[in-house]
Short mmCIF file of C-alpha atoms in Angstrom, two decimals:
data_model
loop_
_atom_site.label_atom_id
_atom_site.label_comp_id
_atom_site.label_asym_id
_atom_site.label_seq_id
_atom_site.Cartn_x
_atom_site.Cartn_y
_atom_site.Cartn_z
CA MET Y 4 107.66 131.65 139.92
CA ASP Y 5 110.07 128.84 139.11
CA ASP Y 6 111.10 125.85 141.24
CA PRO Y 7 108.33 124.79 143.71
CA PHE Y 8 111.07 124.62 146.37
CA ALA Y 9 110.71 128.39 146.62
CA GLU Y 10 107.27 127.83 148.19
CA ALA Y 11 108.32 125.10 150.63
CA GLY Y 12 107.81 127.41 153.59
CA ALA Y 13 104.18 128.08 152.65
CA ALA Y 14 103.09 124.73 151.25
CA ALA Y 15 99.81 124.76 153.18
CA ALA Y 16 98.73 128.20 151.96
CA PRO Y 17 97.03 126.90 148.75
CA LEU Y 18 95.16 124.34 150.84
CA GLU Y 19 93.81 127.15 152.98
CA LEU Y 20 92.35 128.70 149.82
CA VAL Y 21 90.55 125.45 149.07
CA LEU Y 22 89.29 125.20 152.64
CA ARG Y 23 87.91 128.74 152.56
CA ALA Y 24 86.15 128.01 149.26
CA ALA Y 25 84.78 124.67 150.46
CA GLY Y 26 82.31 126.02 153.00
CA PRO Y 27 80.38 128.38 150.70
CA TYR Y 28 80.53 125.89 147.83
CA LEU Y 29 79.19 122.93 149.80
CA ASP Y 30 76.60 124.99 151.67
CA GLY Y 31 75.33 126.38 148.38
CA LEU Y 32 74.93 123.04 146.59
CA PRO Y 33 71.21 122.62 147.45
CA ASP Y 34 70.43 125.95 145.77
CA ARG Y 35 72.76 125.78 142.77
CA ARG Y 36 71.83 124.76 139.29
CA VAL Y 37 73.45 121.41 138.74
CA HIS Y 38 75.10 122.88 135.69
CA ASP Y 39 75.13 126.42 134.34
CA ARG Y 40 75.94 126.35 130.65
CA SER Y 41 76.64 130.07 130.65
CA ALA Y 42 79.72 129.27 132.74
CA ASP Y 43 81.11 127.00 130.02
CA ALA Y 44 82.66 130.07 128.43
CA LEU Y 45 85.04 130.19 131.40
CA LEU Y 46 86.62 126.91 130.35
CA ALA Y 47 88.66 128.69 127.68
CA GLU Y 48 90.41 130.59 130.46
CA LEU Y 49 91.93 127.34 131.67
CA ASP Y 50 93.37 126.69 128.22
CA GLY Y 51 96.26 128.33 126.41
CA PRO Y 52 99.97 127.67 126.03
CA LEU Y 53 102.08 126.23 128.82
CA PRO Y 54 103.63 129.23 130.62
CA ASP Y 55 107.39 129.52 130.78
CA ARG Y 56 107.19 131.25 134.14
CA GLY Y 57 104.41 130.18 136.42
CA ASP Y 58 102.05 132.30 138.50
CA GLY Y 59 102.83 130.61 141.81
CA ALA Y 60 100.66 128.26 143.83
CA LEU Y 61 98.32 130.83 145.36
CA ALA Y 62 97.44 132.54 142.08
CA SER Y 63 97.13 129.24 140.24
CA VAL Y 64 94.84 127.59 142.79
CA GLU Y 65 92.80 130.76 143.26
CA ARG Y 66 92.11 130.86 139.53
CA LEU Y 67 91.23 127.17 139.41
CA LEU Y 68 88.78 127.59 142.28
CA GLU Y 69 87.21 130.69 140.76
CA ILE Y 70 86.49 128.92 137.48
CA GLY Y 71 85.94 125.42 138.84
CA THR Y 72 83.29 126.30 141.38
CA ARG Y 73 81.32 128.08 138.67
CA ALA Y 74 81.87 125.84 135.62
CA ALA Y 75 81.80 122.41 137.26
CA THR Y 76 78.86 120.07 137.01
CA HIS Y 77 77.79 120.06 140.66
CA SER Y 78 77.30 116.32 140.91
CA SER Y 79 77.88 116.36 144.67
CA GLY Y 80 74.56 118.15 145.06
CA PRO Y 81 71.13 116.62 145.71
CA ARG Y 82 69.64 116.97 142.21
CA PHE Y 83 72.22 115.17 140.07
CA PHE Y 84 70.25 112.08 139.03
CA HIS Y 85 72.30 111.26 135.94
CA LEU Y 86 74.49 108.15 135.41
CA VAL Y 87 74.05 106.69 138.94
CA VAL Y 88 76.59 109.06 140.46
CA GLY Y 89 76.70 109.49 144.22
CA GLY Y 90 78.06 112.54 145.99
CA SER Y 91 80.69 112.49 148.71
CA THR Y 92 79.67 112.30 152.35
CA PRO Y 93 81.37 114.86 154.59
CA ALA Y 94 83.57 112.15 156.10
CA ALA Y 95 84.48 110.67 152.71
CA MET Y 96 85.44 114.05 151.30
CA ALA Y 97 87.66 114.80 154.29
CA GLY Y 98 89.15 111.33 153.96
CA ASP Y 99 89.94 112.05 150.32
CA TRP Y 100 91.64 115.31 151.26
CA THR Y 101 93.66 113.32 153.79
CA THR Y 102 94.61 110.91 151.01
CA SER Y 103 96.05 113.77 148.97
CA LEU Y 104 97.73 115.28 152.02
CA LEU Y 105 99.53 112.05 152.95
CA ASP Y 106 100.09 111.06 149.28
CA GLN Y 107 100.84 107.41 149.97
CA ALA Y 108 102.06 104.93 147.39
CA GLY Y 109 99.32 102.43 148.09
CA GLY Y 110 100.52 99.42 146.13
CA MET Y 111 103.18 97.92 148.38
CA TRP Y 112 103.46 97.37 152.11
CA VAL Y 113 107.06 98.58 152.16
CA ALA Y 114 105.98 101.90 150.62
CA SER Y 115 103.02 102.44 152.97
CA PRO Y 116 101.99 100.03 155.72
CA LEU Y 117 99.25 102.59 156.47
CA ALA Y 118 97.66 102.33 153.01
CA ALA Y 119 97.91 98.55 152.93
CA GLN Y 120 96.46 98.04 156.41
CA VAL Y 121 93.57 100.46 155.84
CA GLU Y 122 92.72 98.73 152.55
CA THR Y 123 92.70 95.37 154.34
CA THR Y 124 90.39 96.81 156.98
CA VAL Y 125 87.90 98.42 154.59
CA LEU Y 126 87.70 95.32 152.42
CA ARG Y 127 86.77 93.34 155.52
CA TRP Y 128 84.23 96.02 156.53
CA LEU Y 129 82.68 96.01 153.05
CA LYS Y 130 82.36 92.23 153.02
CA ASP Y 131 80.70 92.44 156.42
CA LEU Y 132 78.39 95.21 155.20
CA PHE Y 133 77.28 93.26 152.12
CA GLY Y 134 77.14 89.78 153.64
CA ILE Y 135 80.04 88.44 151.56
CA PRO Y 136 82.03 85.68 153.30
CA LEU Y 137 85.10 87.08 155.04
CA SER Y 138 87.21 84.34 153.44
CA TYR Y 139 86.95 86.07 150.04
CA GLY Y 140 89.93 87.98 148.72
CA GLY Y 141 89.55 91.50 147.44
CA VAL Y 142 91.13 94.65 146.13
CA LEU Y 143 90.08 98.26 145.67
CA THR Y 144 90.01 99.52 142.09
CA PRO Y 145 89.39 102.88 140.39
CA SER Y 146 85.98 101.81 139.06
CA ALA Y 147 83.55 98.98 138.45
CA THR Y 148 85.11 98.49 135.01
CA LEU Y 149 88.52 97.79 136.56
CA ALA Y 150 86.80 95.66 139.19
CA HIS Y 151 85.33 93.65 136.29
CA VAL Y 152 88.82 93.39 134.82
CA THR Y 153 90.02 92.04 138.17
CA GLY Y 154 87.26 89.48 138.59
CA LEU Y 155 87.29 88.36 134.96
CA ALA Y 156 91.11 88.18 134.90
CA CYS Y 157 90.84 85.75 137.82
CA ALA Y 158 88.17 83.89 135.85
CA ARG Y 159 90.51 83.79 132.86
CA THR Y 160 93.30 82.38 135.03
CA TRP Y 161 90.92 79.72 136.37
CA TRP Y 162 89.71 78.95 132.84
CA GLY Y 163 93.23 78.77 131.40
CA GLU Y 164 94.36 76.39 134.12
CA ARG Y 165 91.52 74.06 133.19
CA HIS Y 166 93.01 74.00 129.71
CA GLY Y 167 96.49 73.38 131.16
CA VAL Y 168 97.74 76.91 130.34
CA ASP Y 169 99.10 79.67 132.57
CA VAL Y 170 97.60 82.59 130.63
CA ALA Y 171 99.40 85.21 132.75
CA SER Y 172 102.68 83.78 131.46
CA GLN Y 173 101.80 82.32 128.08
CA GLY Y 174 98.81 84.37 126.93
CA LEU Y 175 95.72 83.18 125.09
CA ALA Y 176 97.30 82.01 121.82
CA GLY Y 177 96.16 78.54 120.86
CA LEU Y 178 93.26 78.46 123.32
CA PRO Y 179 89.62 78.32 122.21
CA PRO Y 180 87.40 81.35 122.91
CA MET Y 181 86.37 81.58 126.57
CA PRO Y 182 82.57 81.14 126.71
CA VAL Y 183 80.93 84.01 128.59
CA PHE Y 184 77.15 84.00 129.07
CA SER Y 185 74.78 86.53 130.61
CA SER Y 186 71.28 87.97 130.45
CA GLY Y 187 70.15 90.99 128.47
CA LEU Y 188 70.76 93.07 131.62
CA VAL Y 189 74.52 92.90 131.15
CA HIS Y 190 76.24 96.29 131.40
CA PRO Y 191 78.68 97.59 128.75
CA SER Y 192 81.44 97.74 131.39
CA THR Y 193 81.48 93.93 131.46
CA ARG Y 194 81.98 93.86 127.70
CA LYS Y 195 84.71 96.50 128.01
CA ALA Y 196 86.53 94.37 130.59
CA LEU Y 197 86.42 91.41 128.20
CA GLN Y 198 87.73 93.68 125.46
CA ILE Y 199 90.63 94.83 127.66
CA LEU Y 200 91.46 91.23 128.61
CA GLY Y 201 91.71 90.15 124.99
CA HIS Y 202 88.53 88.07 124.82
CA GLY Y 203 86.58 90.54 122.71
CA ARG Y 204 83.55 92.48 123.84
CA ASP Y 205 81.20 90.78 121.38
CA THR Y 206 82.06 87.21 122.36
CA LEU Y 207 79.66 87.49 125.31
CA ARG Y 208 76.36 85.74 124.53
CA THR Y 209 73.09 86.87 126.08
CA PHE Y 210 70.01 84.79 126.83
CA ALA Y 211 66.87 86.88 127.36
CA ARG Y 212 63.25 85.84 127.53
CA ASP Y 213 61.75 89.31 126.98
CA ASP Y 214 62.51 92.79 125.71
CA ILE Y 215 63.58 93.87 129.20
CA GLY Y 216 66.48 91.44 129.07
CA ARG Y 217 65.50 89.07 131.88
CA ILE Y 218 67.43 85.83 131.84
CA ASP Y 219 66.16 82.81 129.93
CA LEU Y 220 67.42 80.11 132.30
CA ALA Y 221 66.36 77.23 130.07
CA ALA Y 222 68.25 78.61 127.07
CA LEU Y 223 71.30 79.33 129.22
CA GLU Y 224 71.28 75.78 130.59
CA ALA Y 225 70.99 74.34 127.09
CA ALA Y 226 74.05 76.35 126.03
CA LEU Y 227 76.00 75.14 129.07
CA ALA Y 228 75.01 71.55 128.40
CA GLY Y 229 76.20 71.95 124.82
CA LEU Y 230 79.75 72.69 126.01
CA ASP Y 231 80.19 69.04 127.05
CA GLY Y 232 81.94 69.93 130.28
CA ALA Y 233 84.19 72.69 128.93
CA PRO Y 234 84.61 75.54 131.46
CA ALA Y 235 82.61 78.74 131.01
CA VAL Y 236 81.87 82.03 132.74
CA ILE Y 237 78.37 83.16 133.73
CA VAL Y 238 77.79 86.86 134.45
CA GLY Y 239 74.92 87.76 136.77
CA ASN Y 240 73.64 91.31 137.17
CA VAL Y 241 72.17 93.02 140.22
CA GLY Y 242 70.56 96.40 139.60
CA ASP Y 243 69.86 97.18 135.94
CA VAL Y 244 70.48 100.82 135.05
CA HIS Y 245 67.04 101.30 133.48
CA GLY Y 246 64.50 99.58 135.70
CA GLY Y 247 66.52 98.19 138.59
CA ASP Y 248 65.92 94.60 137.46
CA SER Y 249 68.23 91.85 138.70
CA ASP Y 250 69.10 88.36 137.60
CA PRO Y 251 68.16 85.47 139.92
CA ILE Y 252 71.65 84.97 141.31
CA THR Y 253 70.73 81.86 143.29
CA ASP Y 254 69.53 80.17 140.10
CA LEU Y 255 72.72 81.19 138.29
CA ALA Y 256 74.80 79.87 141.19
CA ASP Y 257 72.97 76.56 140.93
CA LEU Y 258 73.75 76.37 137.21
CA ALA Y 259 77.38 77.31 137.83
CA ALA Y 260 77.69 74.53 140.39
CA ARG Y 261 75.96 72.00 138.14
CA TYR Y 262 78.10 72.70 135.07
CA GLY Y 263 81.39 73.68 136.73
CA CYS Y 264 81.25 77.34 135.70
CA TRP Y 265 82.71 80.52 137.11
CA LEU Y 266 79.99 82.92 138.35
CA HIS Y 267 80.85 86.63 138.12
CA VAL Y 268 78.34 89.10 139.55
CA ASP Y 269 78.07 92.75 138.48
CA ALA Y 270 76.52 94.55 141.44
CA ALA Y 271 77.94 98.01 140.75
CA PHE Y 272 75.24 99.79 142.76
CA GLY Y 273 72.81 96.93 143.28
CA MET Y 274 75.03 95.39 145.95
CA PHE Y 275 73.69 98.02 148.34
CA ALA Y 276 70.26 96.37 148.11
CA ALA Y 277 71.70 93.94 150.65
CA LEU Y 278 71.55 96.65 153.31
CA SER Y 279 67.75 96.80 153.51
CA PRO Y 280 65.37 93.94 154.36
CA ARG Y 281 63.05 95.42 151.71
CA THR Y 282 65.49 94.73 148.89
CA SER Y 283 67.97 92.15 150.18
CA HIS Y 284 66.25 89.43 148.12
CA MET Y 285 67.86 91.03 145.07
CA THR Y 286 71.33 90.04 146.27
CA ALA Y 287 70.43 86.54 147.50
CA GLY Y 288 73.01 84.08 146.20
CA VAL Y 289 75.76 86.66 145.65
CA GLU Y 290 77.69 85.04 148.50
CA ARG Y 291 78.07 81.99 146.23
CA ALA Y 292 79.70 83.90 143.37
CA ASP Y 293 83.33 83.39 142.36
CA SER Y 294 83.85 87.12 141.77
CA ILE Y 295 81.80 90.17 142.65
CA THR Y 296 82.06 93.73 141.38
CA ALA Y 297 80.74 96.87 143.09
CA ASP Y 298 81.30 100.63 143.00
CA GLY Y 299 82.12 103.03 145.81
CA HIS Y 300 81.48 106.28 143.98
CA LYS Y 301 77.86 105.30 143.51
CA TRP Y 302 75.82 104.36 146.58
CA LEU Y 303 78.72 104.37 149.06
CA ASN Y 304 79.01 108.11 148.31
CA VAL Y 305 82.80 108.35 148.26
CA PRO Y 306 84.72 110.51 145.75
CA TYR Y 307 85.71 109.34 142.32
CA GLU Y 308 87.44 106.96 141.71
CA SER Y 309 86.33 103.96 143.76
CA GLY Y 310 85.43 100.37 142.98
CA PHE Y 311 85.94 97.02 144.64
CA SER Y 312 86.37 93.44 143.52
CA PHE Y 313 85.87 90.37 145.72
CA ILE Y 314 87.24 86.94 144.75
CA ARG Y 315 86.15 83.64 146.28
CA ASP Y 316 89.61 82.06 145.85
CA PRO Y 317 92.18 84.68 146.95
CA ALA Y 318 95.04 82.59 145.57
CA LEU Y 319 93.91 83.41 142.03
CA GLN Y 320 94.64 87.13 142.41
CA PRO Y 321 98.44 86.92 142.62
CA ARG Y 322 98.43 84.29 139.86
CA ALA Y 323 96.58 86.76 137.63
CA PHE Y 324 98.43 89.94 138.60
CA GLY Y 325 101.58 89.16 140.62
CA ASP Y 326 105.02 87.64 140.15
CA TRP Y 327 106.97 90.78 139.27
CA GLY Y 328 110.29 88.99 139.33
CA VAL Y 329 112.40 92.11 139.93
CA PRO Y 330 114.55 92.75 143.02
CA TYR Y 331 113.44 96.32 143.74
CA LEU Y 332 109.79 95.24 144.17
CA PRO Y 333 110.02 92.94 147.20
CA GLU Y 334 107.39 90.38 148.02
CA ALA Y 335 105.27 90.94 151.11
CA GLY Y 336 105.90 88.65 154.04
CA GLY Y 337 103.77 87.34 156.88
CA ASP Y 338 100.58 89.36 157.30
CA GLN Y 339 101.81 92.09 154.95
CA VAL Y 340 99.96 92.65 151.67
CA ASN Y 341 101.11 94.10 148.37
CA TYR Y 342 97.86 95.15 146.72
CA ASN Y 343 99.59 95.87 143.42
CA THR Y 344 99.90 92.08 143.02
CA LEU Y 345 96.16 91.56 143.57
CA GLY Y 346 94.70 93.85 140.90
CA PRO Y 347 95.49 95.57 137.60
CA GLU Y 348 97.18 98.70 138.95
CA SER Y 349 100.84 98.99 139.87
CA SER Y 350 100.86 102.62 141.00
CA ARG Y 351 97.82 103.25 143.18
CA ARG Y 352 96.77 105.98 145.58
CA ALA Y 353 95.54 105.14 149.07
CA ARG Y 354 91.91 105.09 147.98
CA ALA Y 355 90.92 103.15 151.08
CA LEU Y 356 91.19 106.24 153.29
CA PRO Y 357 87.89 107.95 152.30
CA ILE Y 358 86.11 104.59 152.50
CA TRP Y 359 87.49 104.03 156.00
CA ALA Y 360 86.46 107.55 157.04
CA THR Y 361 82.86 107.25 155.84
CA LEU Y 362 82.28 103.71 157.14
CA ARG Y 363 83.76 104.68 160.51
CA ALA Y 364 81.67 107.86 160.58
CA TYR Y 365 78.25 106.40 159.74
CA GLY Y 366 78.56 102.65 160.23
CA ARG Y 367 76.22 99.91 159.14
CA ASP Y 368 73.14 101.60 160.60
CA GLY Y 369 73.84 104.94 158.94
CA TYR Y 370 74.24 103.39 155.51
CA ARG Y 371 71.14 101.25 155.94
CA GLU Y 372 69.16 104.36 156.86
CA MET Y 373 70.49 106.24 153.83
CA VAL Y 374 69.66 103.38 151.45
CA GLU Y 375 66.16 103.04 152.86
CA ARG Y 376 65.62 106.80 152.64
CA HIS Y 377 66.61 106.66 148.98
CA LEU Y 378 64.23 103.74 148.43
CA ASP Y 379 61.47 105.90 149.93
CA VAL Y 380 62.35 108.88 147.72
CA ALA Y 381 62.37 106.69 144.60
CA ALA Y 382 59.03 105.15 145.56
CA HIS Y 383 57.63 108.64 146.19
CA LEU Y 384 58.72 109.72 142.71
CA GLY Y 385 57.14 106.62 141.23
CA VAL Y 386 53.80 107.40 142.90
CA LEU Y 387 53.88 110.99 141.65
CA ILE Y 388 54.51 109.77 138.11
CA GLU Y 389 51.67 107.27 138.26
CA GLN Y 390 49.31 110.00 139.43
CA ASP Y 391 50.38 112.41 136.70
CA PRO Y 392 48.34 112.19 133.48
CA ASP Y 393 51.24 113.57 131.43
CA LEU Y 394 53.81 111.02 132.62
CA GLU Y 395 54.10 107.26 132.18
CA LEU Y 396 55.93 104.95 134.59
CA LEU Y 397 57.55 102.23 132.47
CA ALA Y 398 58.91 99.87 135.12
CA PRO Y 399 58.05 99.12 138.73
CA VAL Y 400 60.25 101.02 141.18
CA ARG Y 401 62.29 98.13 142.53
CA LEU Y 402 65.34 99.93 143.83
CA ASN Y 403 66.60 103.49 143.32
CA ILE Y 404 66.07 103.88 139.55
CA VAL Y 405 62.80 105.38 138.30
CA CYS Y 406 62.09 104.76 134.61
CA PHE Y 407 59.45 106.93 132.93
CA ARG Y 408 58.66 109.16 129.98
CA TYR Y 409 56.72 112.32 129.22
CA ARG Y 410 53.49 111.38 127.47
CA PRO Y 411 51.03 114.27 127.28
CA ALA Y 412 47.60 113.80 125.79
CA GLY Y 413 47.31 114.27 122.07
CA VAL Y 414 50.89 113.36 121.17
CA PRO Y 415 50.96 110.26 118.94
CA GLU Y 416 53.18 107.32 119.83
CA ASP Y 417 55.47 107.86 116.84
CA ARG Y 418 56.39 111.34 118.12
CA LEU Y 419 57.08 110.43 121.73
CA ASN Y 420 60.70 109.36 121.31
CA ASP Y 421 61.59 112.61 119.59
CA LEU Y 422 59.66 114.62 122.18
CA ASN Y 423 61.41 112.94 125.09
CA THR Y 424 64.79 113.30 123.41
CA ARG Y 425 64.28 117.05 123.05
CA LEU Y 426 62.89 117.31 126.56
CA GLY Y 427 65.98 115.55 127.92
CA GLU Y 428 68.21 118.01 126.11
CA ALA Y 429 66.16 120.92 127.42
CA LEU Y 430 66.34 119.58 130.98
CA LEU Y 431 70.14 119.41 130.91
CA ALA Y 432 70.35 122.84 129.30
CA ASP Y 433 68.09 124.26 132.01
CA GLY Y 434 70.46 122.88 134.63
CA ARG Y 435 68.28 123.06 137.73
CA VAL Y 436 68.01 119.26 137.78
CA TYR Y 437 70.18 116.71 135.95
CA ALA Y 438 68.53 113.52 134.71
CA GLY Y 439 69.68 111.80 131.56
CA THR Y 440 67.71 109.90 128.97
CA SER Y 441 68.20 106.43 127.55
CA THR Y 442 66.36 103.89 125.41
CA TYR Y 443 64.34 101.21 127.20
CA ARG Y 444 62.27 98.64 125.29
CA GLY Y 445 62.48 100.88 122.24
CA MET Y 446 61.26 103.97 124.10
CA LYS Y 447 63.19 107.14 124.94
CA VAL Y 448 63.01 107.42 128.72
CA PHE Y 449 64.20 109.31 131.76
CA ARG Y 450 65.86 107.15 134.41
CA PRO Y 451 66.82 109.30 137.41
CA ALA Y 452 68.94 107.52 140.00
CA ILE Y 453 68.37 108.42 143.65
CA VAL Y 454 71.81 107.83 145.11
CA ASN Y 455 73.12 111.07 146.66
CA TRP Y 456 73.16 111.36 150.45
CA ARG Y 457 71.65 114.88 150.26
CA THR Y 458 68.62 114.01 148.09
CA THR Y 459 65.14 114.55 149.56
CA PRO Y 460 61.58 114.20 148.23
CA ALA Y 461 61.60 117.92 147.40
CA ASP Y 462 64.44 117.37 144.94
CA VAL Y 463 62.58 114.77 142.89
CA GLU Y 464 59.44 116.89 143.04
CA LEU Y 465 61.46 119.71 141.45
CA LEU Y 466 62.43 117.33 138.64
CA LEU Y 467 58.78 116.87 137.70
CA GLN Y 468 58.07 120.57 138.10
CA VAL Y 469 60.84 121.45 135.63
CA LEU Y 470 59.69 118.82 133.16
CA HIS Y 471 56.17 120.27 133.30
CA GLU Y 472 57.57 123.75 132.66
CA LEU Y 473 59.66 122.68 129.69
CA GLY Y 474 57.47 119.99 128.15
CA PRO Y 475 54.50 122.02 126.90
CA THR Y 476 56.76 124.44 125.00
CA LEU Y 477 58.25 121.48 123.09
CA VAL Y 478 54.85 119.96 122.34
CA ARG Y 479 53.80 123.22 120.70
CA GLU Y 480 56.88 123.26 118.45
CA PRO Y 481 56.20 122.15 114.86
#
């Protein structure tokens, strides 16, 4: 097979292969191992030299499906608790397929009024869902990291202007370091955004009052007072990835107002706490932030890649990212929007379509019910752990993260980190349930995230069952 034009008359045929494979694959997710390492050997069959003469669309896609459905990590299933990864709701997945089918250039109104209008709509819906003022600007991004880049680039523009410099035009040369302060809950993606923006990931200073990383407000205020009025950026965090802790955003907003600071809030998955009266206190004060970051491919349960950034002053976005100055990229007029002037991407797919589909399908009530169901499942897991003599709950279950470790009787403290490390490796190798390990307060821990729309109490019960099967064999090892 040579030129794809030869297949123009049967362009939908490969899609029919995917559709036929989708039903059995999706229906089988609840019974599949999350990952089957024996299938990793198939990956070599996708490698090899670039062919001179291709196989044709049907043969190519058929082979990809055959290997992919077996060798993939089935993170859309109900027992993937690793890395705070949501699945895709049925509506979101269909919306994503529609995105590929229509293949819109989503950056400019002239290229796709559809993509631009749907993005405008979903940003308004998301602000409404989270309780963010509708006056805020926004843009969809591929991830929370790029949403951080968006928010912090606007902060950098604001900061530069207070030093009399247009950093988008003139850069950072000659300026002092931009002060960025946070708690010990700060996520590495915030540091990565600062690295990308040229501020350096290690310039961020943290103020923590304990080994969990909770904010030391007095120390933070002393640092702000020591700046003698110079502008700074405060980063607040909602939903820590280990114990679900959050910074007191209202207190940080008060400090930002008192000292003339920019407040950036990382609420990658924690923003969804706003949907339930049981947890909405965690997001109190977010509506006062200057920039807010959240993820869609976490608790919104839309396909990768999806993030969003909201900016209090929408005029900062085009100052940070716009002004192309070339005739073939026309400016938008009237109510038209060019989203490639409001965020870091120039070429962008119409990633608003799956968000529109899922929000239209399930609405505010459906998402609130899902979040509260996940809160119940996480609380159920926490109770089971507390009742289990071989397990130790290491943080209260505040949200959807459950932090614990395996601690059977007779194993000394100095062996527990190694034991839990090996148990984590064994759990992933087993593949029935996926839950990663991390280090929390010096301890090796499990931190399953309950975030997939399919997850039920039976799925987290299986996690403990598998740990109890694997754990004793590791304890007996020399």
